[in-house]
Tab-separated table of C-alpha atoms and ligand atoms in Angstrom:
chain	number	residue	atom	x	y	z
U	236	MET	CA	0.015	0.036	-0.023
U	237	ASN	CA	1.026	3.682	-0.455
U	238	ILE	CA	0.625	5.121	2.997
U	239	LEU	CA	0.661	8.825	4.022
U	240	LEU	CA	2.220	9.492	7.399
U	241	THR	CA	1.051	12.876	8.932
U	242	GLY	CA	3.685	14.105	11.423
U	243	GLY	CA	5.956	11.656	9.439
U	244	ALA	CA	9.191	13.212	10.813
U	245	GLY	CA	8.358	12.575	14.538
U	246	TYR	CA	9.654	9.981	16.978
U	247	ILE	CA	6.909	7.306	16.564
U	248	ALA	CA	6.276	7.982	12.867
U	249	THR	CA	10.023	7.545	11.742
U	250	HIS	CA	10.148	4.079	13.446
U	251	THR	CA	6.822	3.126	11.896
U	252	CYS	CA	7.909	4.285	8.450
U	253	LEU	CA	10.965	1.851	8.660
U	254	GLU	CA	8.702	-0.962	9.512
U	255	LEU	CA	6.321	-0.132	6.758
U	256	LEU	CA	9.133	0.152	4.205
U	257	ALA	CA	10.482	-3.274	5.439
U	258	ALA	CA	6.997	-4.792	5.081
U	259	GLY	CA	6.926	-3.756	1.321
U	260	HIS	CA	4.824	-0.571	1.654
U	261	GLU	CA	5.553	2.803	0.208
U	262	ALA	CA	5.578	5.803	2.637
U	263	ILE	CA	4.892	9.509	1.987
U	264	VAL	CA	5.568	12.089	4.745
U	265	VAL	CA	3.916	15.422	5.600
U	266	ASP	CA	5.154	17.373	8.544
U	267	ASN	CA	5.525	21.076	9.483
U	268	TYR	CA	8.494	20.336	11.724
U	269	VAL	CA	6.949	22.031	14.750
U	270	ASN	CA	8.441	19.305	16.844
U	271	SER	CA	10.917	17.564	14.460
U	272	CYS	CA	13.371	18.143	11.688
U	273	PRO	CA	14.101	16.943	8.075
U	274	GLU	CA	17.141	14.996	9.124
U	275	ALA	CA	14.998	12.379	10.883
U	276	VAL	CA	13.445	11.297	7.510
U	277	ARG	CA	16.712	11.481	5.765
U	278	ARG	CA	18.038	8.924	8.243
U	279	VAL	CA	15.046	6.645	7.614
U	280	GLU	CA	16.000	6.799	3.898
U	281	GLU	CA	19.557	5.984	4.814
U	282	LEU	CA	18.563	3.000	6.911
U	283	SER	CA	16.045	1.611	4.438
U	284	GLY	CA	17.930	2.433	1.296
U	285	ARG	CA	14.566	3.789	-0.104
U	286	SER	CA	13.370	7.155	-0.958
U	287	VAL	CA	10.466	8.834	0.892
U	288	PRO	CA	8.704	11.768	-0.673
U	289	VAL	CA	8.505	14.496	1.967
U	290	TYR	CA	6.050	17.471	1.982
U	291	GLU	CA	6.716	20.396	4.414
U	292	ALA	CA	3.300	21.527	5.191
U	293	ASP	CA	0.615	22.017	7.944
U	294	VAL	CA	-1.874	19.242	7.945
U	295	SER	CA	-4.610	21.808	8.558
U	296	ASP	CA	-3.667	23.575	5.291
U	297	ARG	CA	-6.336	22.192	2.864
U	298	ALA	CA	-4.751	23.283	-0.314
U	299	ALA	CA	-1.383	21.691	0.541
U	300	MET	CA	-3.132	18.557	1.584
U	301	ASP	CA	-5.186	18.526	-1.670
U	302	ARG	CA	-1.816	18.749	-3.493
U	303	ILE	CA	-0.313	15.700	-1.641
U	304	PHE	CA	-3.453	13.523	-2.587
U	305	GLU	CA	-3.326	14.815	-6.207
U	306	GLU	CA	0.425	13.953	-6.602
U	307	ASN	CA	0.211	10.536	-4.870
U	308	ARG	CA	-1.906	7.466	-5.133
U	309	ILE	CA	-2.680	7.014	-1.362
U	310	ASP	CA	-4.384	3.854	-0.121
U	311	ALA	CA	-4.233	4.637	3.618
U	312	VAL	CA	-3.227	7.325	6.213
U	313	ILE	CA	-1.591	7.184	9.551
U	314	HIS	CA	-2.285	10.383	11.535
U	315	PHE	CA	0.562	11.029	13.793
U	316	ALA	CA	0.580	14.817	13.541
U	317	GLY	CA	-0.253	16.564	16.746
U	318	LEU	CA	1.112	18.417	19.712
U	319	LYS	CA	1.750	16.131	22.584
U	320	ALA	CA	3.189	17.789	25.682
U	321	VAL	CA	0.813	17.382	28.542
U	322	GLY	CA	1.979	20.363	30.679
U	323	GLU	CA	2.051	22.717	27.645
U	324	SER	CA	-1.420	21.745	26.879
U	325	VAL	CA	-2.588	23.004	30.261
U	326	ARG	CA	-0.794	26.339	29.611
U	327	GLN	CA	-1.846	26.663	25.967
U	328	PRO	CA	-5.146	24.834	25.636
U	329	LEU	CA	-6.317	26.760	22.632
U	330	ARG	CA	-3.206	26.085	20.640
U	331	TYR	CA	-3.613	22.356	21.435
U	332	TYR	CA	-7.338	22.142	20.556
U	333	ARG	CA	-6.899	24.161	17.328
U	334	ASN	CA	-3.822	22.128	16.176
U	335	ASN	CA	-4.950	18.665	17.079
U	336	LEU	CA	-8.623	18.967	15.955
U	337	ASP	CA	-7.968	21.129	12.882
U	338	THR	CA	-5.418	18.801	11.495
U	339	THR	CA	-7.831	15.844	11.935
U	340	LEU	CA	-10.818	17.629	10.433
U	341	THR	CA	-8.895	18.928	7.505
U	342	LEU	CA	-7.205	15.475	7.004
U	343	CYS	CA	-10.593	13.644	7.057
U	344	GLU	CA	-12.215	16.260	4.613
U	345	THR	CA	-9.324	15.811	2.209
U	346	MET	CA	-9.323	12.063	2.406
U	347	ALA	CA	-13.195	12.048	1.720
U	348	ALA	CA	-12.726	14.420	-1.192
U	349	HIS	CA	-10.076	11.989	-2.667
U	350	GLY	CA	-11.981	8.791	-1.884
U	351	VAL	CA	-9.396	7.598	0.706
U	352	LYS	CA	-11.247	5.927	3.586
U	353	ARG	CA	-8.636	4.041	5.545
U	354	LEU	CA	-7.217	5.723	8.626
U	355	VAL	CA	-5.060	4.762	11.495
U	356	PHE	CA	-4.821	7.239	14.474
U	357	SER	CA	-2.481	7.917	17.210
U	358	SER	CA	-4.487	7.921	20.314
U	359	SER	CA	-3.184	7.499	23.780
U	360	ALA	CA	-3.854	5.678	27.135
U	361	THR	CA	-4.409	9.118	28.485
U	362	VAL	CA	-8.104	8.930	27.312
U	363	TYR	CA	-8.709	6.326	30.174
U	364	GLY	CA	-8.231	9.290	32.606
U	365	VAL	CA	-7.815	8.164	36.103
U	366	PRO	CA	-8.499	4.459	35.991
U	367	ASP	CA	-10.647	2.559	38.460
U	368	GLU	CA	-8.836	-0.670	37.764
U	369	VAL	CA	-6.000	-1.979	35.788
U	370	PRO	CA	-5.191	-3.558	33.193
U	371	LEU	CA	-7.070	-1.209	30.941
U	372	ARG	CA	-9.428	-2.706	28.384
U	373	GLU	CA	-10.764	-0.872	25.376
U	374	ASP	CA	-14.346	-1.178	26.483
U	375	MET	CA	-13.819	0.595	29.730
U	376	PHE	CA	-15.829	3.671	30.249
U	377	CYS	CA	-13.632	6.940	30.067
U	378	LYS	CA	-14.715	9.066	32.967
U	379	GLY	CA	-12.787	12.044	31.743
U	380	CYS	CA	-9.291	13.185	30.922
U	381	THR	CA	-6.998	15.009	33.228
U	382	ASN	CA	-5.603	17.684	30.673
U	383	PRO	CA	-6.398	19.405	27.370
U	384	TYR	CA	-4.058	17.091	25.402
U	385	GLY	CA	-5.951	14.063	26.624
U	386	TRP	CA	-9.265	15.709	25.653
U	387	THR	CA	-8.160	16.383	22.094
U	388	LYS	CA	-7.452	12.598	21.799
U	389	TYR	CA	-10.798	11.745	23.290
U	390	MET	CA	-12.520	14.315	20.989
U	391	ILE	CA	-10.773	12.969	17.920
U	392	GLU	CA	-11.746	9.377	18.839
U	393	LYS	CA	-15.438	10.582	18.965
U	394	ILE	CA	-15.010	12.494	15.656
U	395	LEU	CA	-13.605	9.484	13.929
U	396	GLY	CA	-16.267	7.255	15.344
U	397	SER	CA	-18.872	9.482	13.889
U	398	VAL	CA	-17.309	9.532	10.458
U	399	CYS	CA	-17.512	5.721	10.385
U	400	GLU	CA	-21.114	5.723	11.548
U	401	ALA	CA	-22.049	8.167	8.773
U	402	ASP	CA	-20.235	6.377	6.033
U	403	PRO	CA	-19.807	2.559	6.354
U	404	GLU	CA	-17.127	2.463	3.770
U	405	TRP	CA	-14.630	4.052	6.215
U	406	SER	CA	-12.140	1.958	8.216
U	407	VAL	CA	-10.541	3.524	11.217
U	408	VAL	CA	-8.264	2.013	13.772
U	409	LEU	CA	-7.680	4.048	16.938
U	410	LEU	CA	-4.587	2.906	18.395
U	411	ARG	CA	-4.180	3.763	22.288
U	412	TYR	CA	-0.485	3.782	22.813
U	413	PHE	CA	0.893	3.298	26.338
U	414	ASN	CA	4.433	4.587	27.045
U	415	PRO	CA	6.606	4.305	24.002
U	416	ILE	CA	10.336	4.399	24.766
U	417	GLY	CA	13.658	3.197	23.237
U	418	ALA	CA	14.853	3.605	19.738
U	419	HIS	CA	15.932	1.783	16.528
U	420	GLU	CA	18.680	-0.627	17.346
U	421	SER	CA	20.900	1.189	14.726
U	422	GLY	CA	21.107	4.223	17.040
U	423	ARG	CA	20.401	6.504	14.018
U	424	ILE	CA	16.821	7.553	14.852
U	425	GLY	CA	15.230	8.088	18.200
U	426	GLU	CA	13.388	10.415	20.488
U	427	ASP	CA	14.700	14.071	20.368
U	428	PRO	CA	12.599	16.185	22.787
U	429	ALA	CA	13.094	20.052	22.568
U	430	GLY	CA	14.193	21.503	25.919
U	431	ILE	CA	14.166	19.672	29.280
U	432	PRO	CA	12.378	16.394	28.713
U	433	ASN	CA	8.896	15.788	30.448
U	434	ASN	CA	8.968	12.053	30.075
U	435	LEU	CA	10.895	9.620	32.133
U	436	MET	CA	13.246	7.856	29.694
U	437	PRO	CA	14.515	10.783	27.744
U	438	PHE	CA	15.131	12.455	31.235
U	439	ILE	CA	17.037	9.396	32.309
U	440	THR	CA	19.177	9.330	29.125
U	441	GLN	CA	19.998	12.961	29.363
U	442	VAL	CA	21.087	12.348	33.078
U	443	ALA	CA	23.302	9.503	31.698
U	444	ALA	CA	24.759	11.890	29.208
U	445	GLY	CA	25.651	14.391	31.763
U	446	ARG	CA	23.130	17.150	30.220
U	447	LEU	CA	21.180	16.911	33.481
U	448	ASP	CA	22.418	16.182	36.978
U	449	HIS	CA	19.784	13.920	38.598
U	450	LEU	CA	16.336	12.345	38.133
U	451	ASN	CA	13.495	13.704	40.286
U	452	VAL	CA	11.337	10.741	41.112
U	453	PHE	CA	7.832	12.103	41.269
U	454	GLY	CA	6.369	10.503	44.413
U	455	ASN	CA	7.340	7.273	46.321
U	456	ASP	CA	4.173	6.968	48.292
U	457	TYR	CA	1.815	5.558	45.642
U	458	ASP	CA	-0.096	2.392	46.215
U	459	THR	CA	2.327	0.453	44.102
U	460	PRO	CA	4.890	-2.332	45.033
U	461	ASP	CA	7.756	0.164	45.592
U	462	GLY	CA	5.659	3.335	45.889
U	463	THR	CA	6.633	4.911	42.604
U	464	GLY	CA	4.414	5.206	39.488
U	465	VAL	CA	3.823	2.268	37.414
U	466	ARG	CA	3.432	2.309	33.616
U	467	ASP	CA	3.253	0.079	30.510
U	468	TYR	CA	6.436	0.876	28.616
U	469	ILE	CA	6.589	-0.434	25.008
U	470	HIS	CA	9.495	-0.310	22.652
U	471	VAL	CA	8.906	2.139	19.765
U	472	VAL	CA	9.926	-0.558	17.268
U	473	ASP	CA	7.220	-2.945	18.553
U	474	LEU	CA	4.773	0.031	18.374
U	475	GLY	CA	6.016	0.630	14.672
U	476	ARG	CA	5.091	-2.913	13.890
U	477	GLY	CA	1.672	-2.537	15.461
U	478	HIS	CA	0.989	0.215	12.799
U	479	VAL	CA	1.804	-2.146	10.014
U	480	CYS	CA	-0.613	-4.692	11.366
U	481	ALA	CA	-3.244	-1.892	11.877
U	482	CYS	CA	-2.883	-0.865	8.253
U	483	ASP	CA	-3.303	-4.441	7.043
U	484	TYR	CA	-6.401	-4.697	9.296
U	485	ALA	CA	-7.918	-1.435	8.001
U	486	ALA	CA	-7.493	-2.727	4.453
U	487	LYS	CA	-9.637	-5.901	5.055
U	488	HIS	CA	-12.298	-4.436	7.475
U	489	THR	CA	-14.638	-1.367	7.676
U	490	GLY	CA	-15.855	0.387	10.778
U	491	CYS	CA	-13.979	1.885	13.818
U	492	GLU	CA	-11.950	-0.248	16.242
U	493	ILE	CA	-10.177	0.970	19.391
U	494	ILE	CA	-6.993	-1.057	20.056
U	495	ASN	CA	-4.540	-0.747	22.941
U	496	LEU	CA	-0.790	-1.030	22.033
U	497	GLY	CA	0.927	-1.922	25.188
U	498	THR	CA	2.907	-4.938	26.718
U	499	GLY	CA	0.460	-5.699	29.619
U	500	VAL	CA	3.329	-5.462	32.015
U	501	GLY	CA	3.717	-2.490	34.459
U	502	TYR	CA	7.107	-1.249	35.586
U	503	SER	CA	7.715	1.210	38.311
U	504	VAL	CA	10.027	4.351	38.002
U	505	LEU	CA	12.644	2.541	40.127
U	506	ASP	CA	12.455	-0.615	37.993
U	507	ILE	CA	13.281	1.498	34.950
U	508	VAL	CA	16.154	3.230	36.765
U	509	ARG	CA	17.667	-0.011	38.023
U	510	THR	CA	17.357	-1.695	34.721
U	511	PHE	CA	18.936	1.226	32.944
U	512	GLU	CA	21.771	1.263	35.343
U	513	ARG	CA	22.367	-2.513	34.938
U	514	VAL	CA	22.237	-2.974	31.286
U	515	ASN	CA	24.270	0.204	30.481
U	516	GLY	CA	26.666	0.376	33.468
U	517	ILE	CA	25.825	3.941	34.221
U	518	ARG	CA	24.561	5.299	37.607
U	519	ILE	CA	21.517	7.506	37.570
U	520	PRO	CA	21.421	9.830	40.641
U	521	CYS	CA	17.867	10.066	41.885
U	522	GLU	CA	15.973	12.315	44.330
U	523	ILE	CA	12.661	11.651	45.591
U	524	ALA	CA	10.378	14.676	44.765
U	525	PRO	CA	6.643	15.385	45.322
U	526	ARG	CA	4.144	13.747	43.147
U	527	ARG	CA	3.477	15.373	39.694
U	528	PRO	CA	-0.058	16.774	39.424
U	529	GLY	CA	-2.287	14.743	37.404
U	530	ASP	CA	-0.216	11.497	37.581
U	531	VAL	CA	-1.914	8.207	38.244
U	532	ALA	CA	-0.410	5.486	40.481
U	533	ALA	CA	-0.607	2.723	37.860
U	534	CYS	CA	-1.547	2.442	34.195
U	535	TYR	CA	-1.054	-0.614	32.089
U	536	ALA	CA	-2.849	-2.234	29.146
U	537	ASP	CA	-4.773	-5.349	28.544
U	538	PRO	CA	-3.214	-6.000	25.097
U	539	SER	CA	-5.361	-9.062	24.153
U	540	LYS	CA	-7.486	-7.282	21.627
U	541	ALA	CA	-4.332	-6.382	19.612
U	542	LYS	CA	-3.276	-9.993	19.599
U	543	ARG	CA	-6.817	-11.190	18.653
U	544	LEU	CA	-7.534	-8.660	15.943
U	545	LEU	CA	-4.181	-7.686	14.689
U	546	GLY	CA	-2.061	-10.804	15.479
U	547	TRP	CA	0.416	-8.378	17.060
U	548	GLU	CA	2.116	-8.573	20.424
U	549	ALA	CA	5.181	-6.684	21.797
U	550	THR	CA	8.472	-8.735	21.749
U	551	HIS	CA	11.115	-6.459	23.144
U	552	THR	CA	12.077	-6.619	26.731
U	553	LEU	CA	12.703	-3.722	29.210
U	554	GLU	CA	16.430	-4.359	28.843
U	555	ASP	CA	16.109	-3.867	25.055
U	556	MET	CA	14.296	-0.555	25.715
U	557	CYS	CA	16.865	0.670	28.159
U	558	ARG	CA	19.879	-0.378	25.973
U	559	ASP	CA	18.370	1.006	22.757
U	560	ALA	CA	17.393	4.332	24.392
U	561	TRP	CA	20.942	4.911	25.648
U	562	HIS	CA	22.497	3.735	22.316
U	563	TRP	CA	20.552	6.439	20.515
U	564	GLN	CA	21.309	9.200	23.151
U	565	SER	CA	24.936	8.216	23.386
U	566	MET	CA	25.440	8.319	19.616
U	567	ASN	CA	23.501	11.543	19.317
U	568	PRO	CA	24.163	13.473	22.455
U	569	MET	CA	22.446	16.603	21.124
U	570	GLY	CA	19.785	14.604	19.074
U	571	TYR	CA	19.488	15.351	15.570
U	572	ARG	CA	21.476	18.548	15.863
U	573	THR	CA	24.790	16.428	16.145
G	767	NAD	P1	6.463	13.897	17.804
G	767	NAD	O1	6.177	15.292	18.328
G	767	NAD	O2	7.744	13.373	17.732
G	767	NAD	O3	5.686	13.683	16.387
G	767	NAD	C1	4.568	14.519	15.988
G	767	NAD	C2	4.863	15.082	14.625
G	767	NAD	O4	3.770	15.736	14.227
G	767	NAD	C3	6.012	16.041	14.753
G	767	NAD	O5	7.059	15.708	13.683
G	767	NAD	C4	5.374	17.398	14.489
G	767	NAD	O6	6.400	18.291	13.830
G	767	NAD	C5	4.244	17.180	13.723
G	767	NAD	N1	3.158	18.057	13.652
G	767	NAD	C6	2.476	18.498	14.727
G	767	NAD	N2	1.479	19.438	14.328
G	767	NAD	C7	1.537	19.343	12.890
G	767	NAD	C8	0.725	20.024	11.988
G	767	NAD	N3	-0.190	20.852	12.244
G	767	NAD	N4	1.085	19.797	10.670
G	767	NAD	C9	2.024	18.893	10.333
G	767	NAD	N5	2.872	18.371	11.203
G	767	NAD	C10	2.483	18.491	12.554
G	767	NAD	O7	5.464	12.891	18.749
G	767	NAD	P2	5.380	11.302	18.779
G	767	NAD	O8	5.873	10.983	20.138
G	767	NAD	O9	6.019	10.680	17.659
G	767	NAD	O10	3.836	11.212	18.867
G	767	NAD	C11	3.148	10.968	17.555
G	767	NAD	C12	1.650	10.875	17.880
G	767	NAD	O11	1.457	9.838	18.810
G	767	NAD	C13	1.089	12.208	18.380
G	767	NAD	O12	-0.168	12.383	18.010
G	767	NAD	C14	1.077	11.952	19.978
G	767	NAD	O13	0.066	12.739	20.556
G	767	NAD	C15	0.749	10.425	19.911
G	767	NAD	N6	1.109	9.849	21.152
G	767	NAD	C16	2.355	9.824	21.626
G	767	NAD	C17	2.791	9.273	22.757
G	767	NAD	C18	4.239	9.230	23.366
G	767	NAD	O14	4.472	9.036	24.541
G	767	NAD	N7	5.216	9.587	22.521
G	767	NAD	C19	1.853	8.501	23.629
G	767	NAD	C20	0.536	8.360	23.025
G	767	NAD	C21	0.234	9.074	21.897
G	768	UDP	N1	8.568	10.476	36.194
G	768	UDP	C1	9.424	10.819	37.123
G	768	UDP	N2	10.270	11.739	36.832
G	768	UDP	C2	10.432	12.405	35.613
G	768	UDP	C3	9.522	12.036	34.687
G	768	UDP	C4	8.555	11.062	34.961
G	768	UDP	O1	9.329	10.231	38.238
G	768	UDP	O2	11.264	13.290	35.439
G	768	UDP	C5	7.493	9.422	36.462
G	768	UDP	C6	6.087	9.804	36.339
G	768	UDP	O3	5.641	10.384	37.557
G	768	UDP	C7	5.358	8.576	35.922
G	768	UDP	C8	6.388	7.798	35.020
G	768	UDP	O4	7.635	8.347	35.399
G	768	UDP	O5	5.139	7.750	37.075
G	768	UDP	C9	6.260	8.025	33.548
G	768	UDP	O6	6.057	9.356	33.281
G	768	UDP	P1	5.988	9.920	31.807
G	768	UDP	O7	5.838	11.375	31.844
G	768	UDP	O8	7.140	9.431	31.119
G	768	UDP	O9	4.721	9.218	31.251
G	768	UDP	P2	3.174	9.405	31.705
G	768	UDP	O10	3.094	9.932	33.042
G	768	UDP	O11	2.604	10.347	30.560
G	768	UDP	O12	2.541	7.981	31.501
């Protein structure tokens, strides 16, 4: 299939792009580089030995999107483009609602106008809000999100569900990612956050690189085995493979399916720190800090639906994730700027 990746220069999209190319698909990228750079796609081309057409454009620019659909035969779209920083979304809610909703509406209108009706969307476990129980299943009721970023994902899921109800020819897969970490084993592509990282693994790798001096552990008094927060960390290459399976599924089915992409295993902050230290032989100085507002104690997936519908399950271990995250960071201490 010819697959358009919106936000295709980003962290998850570049890893997905490599997996799509390896599976025999063609990829086309559109990105405005608000949180990425052209070098990322160049490295995907280098690793795959294939060329990937790239359009620098905002996905909410209808004329630019029409041009992409006119110049390429597109069979399916994976919609990664979006702003994703939780804290920033609290400070700049309008920017988040505008960007994440507008890109989705424009994309769907453009797809409909060009007769393309297969879509895979980057949703998030954040739509589960504060869970009553874990593991999280797709049919659990979402009681409400804890920040504007989460609400954008929630609203987009509803919009895409309505699109499928109105036109039964559409096929939409809403992928709820848990916590993607790690990098391609080559160390050539990886996560390259701007400024001080908000997420745990890029913070740890920057402490390891000497860019930051210690890790603040946000709370050690949660109701979890060691008191620190528990999450379902998934290797970004496994996540990329999950998108290939979702595209195959979308080509054979119609309607809207919500599917968790996680491992089903929860690890604590201290599990991550200790595993990172052990596999990489680097000490990560830690200080216990207050809980981070909005954080939940534990969040991990029931991944059985992904296995049942997509035939997909995660294969990488936590050791792989810690090793590959550090390999990327140590080979690119300043991210793509080096
Ligand atoms: P990322 O920031 O690396 O990738 C997003 C890409 O979208 C960037 O390249 C950015 O420049 C681009 N973009 C944003 N707005 C755009 C616009 N208006 N027009 C064109 N391009 C635009 O983030 P990521 O971690 O790779 O996440 C990809 C998707 O997955 C996002 O939608 C994110 O919300 C979602 N997601 C991420 C995580 C995570 O932990 N990384 C978890 C759950 C869901
Ligand atoms: N965390 C932490 N210190 C940090 C960043 C994160 O202790 O500098 C903890 C956070 O409280 C949570 C876990 O690490 O328990 C994962 O946080 P992240 O922001 O990566 O993912 P999310 O909370 O969005 O699932």
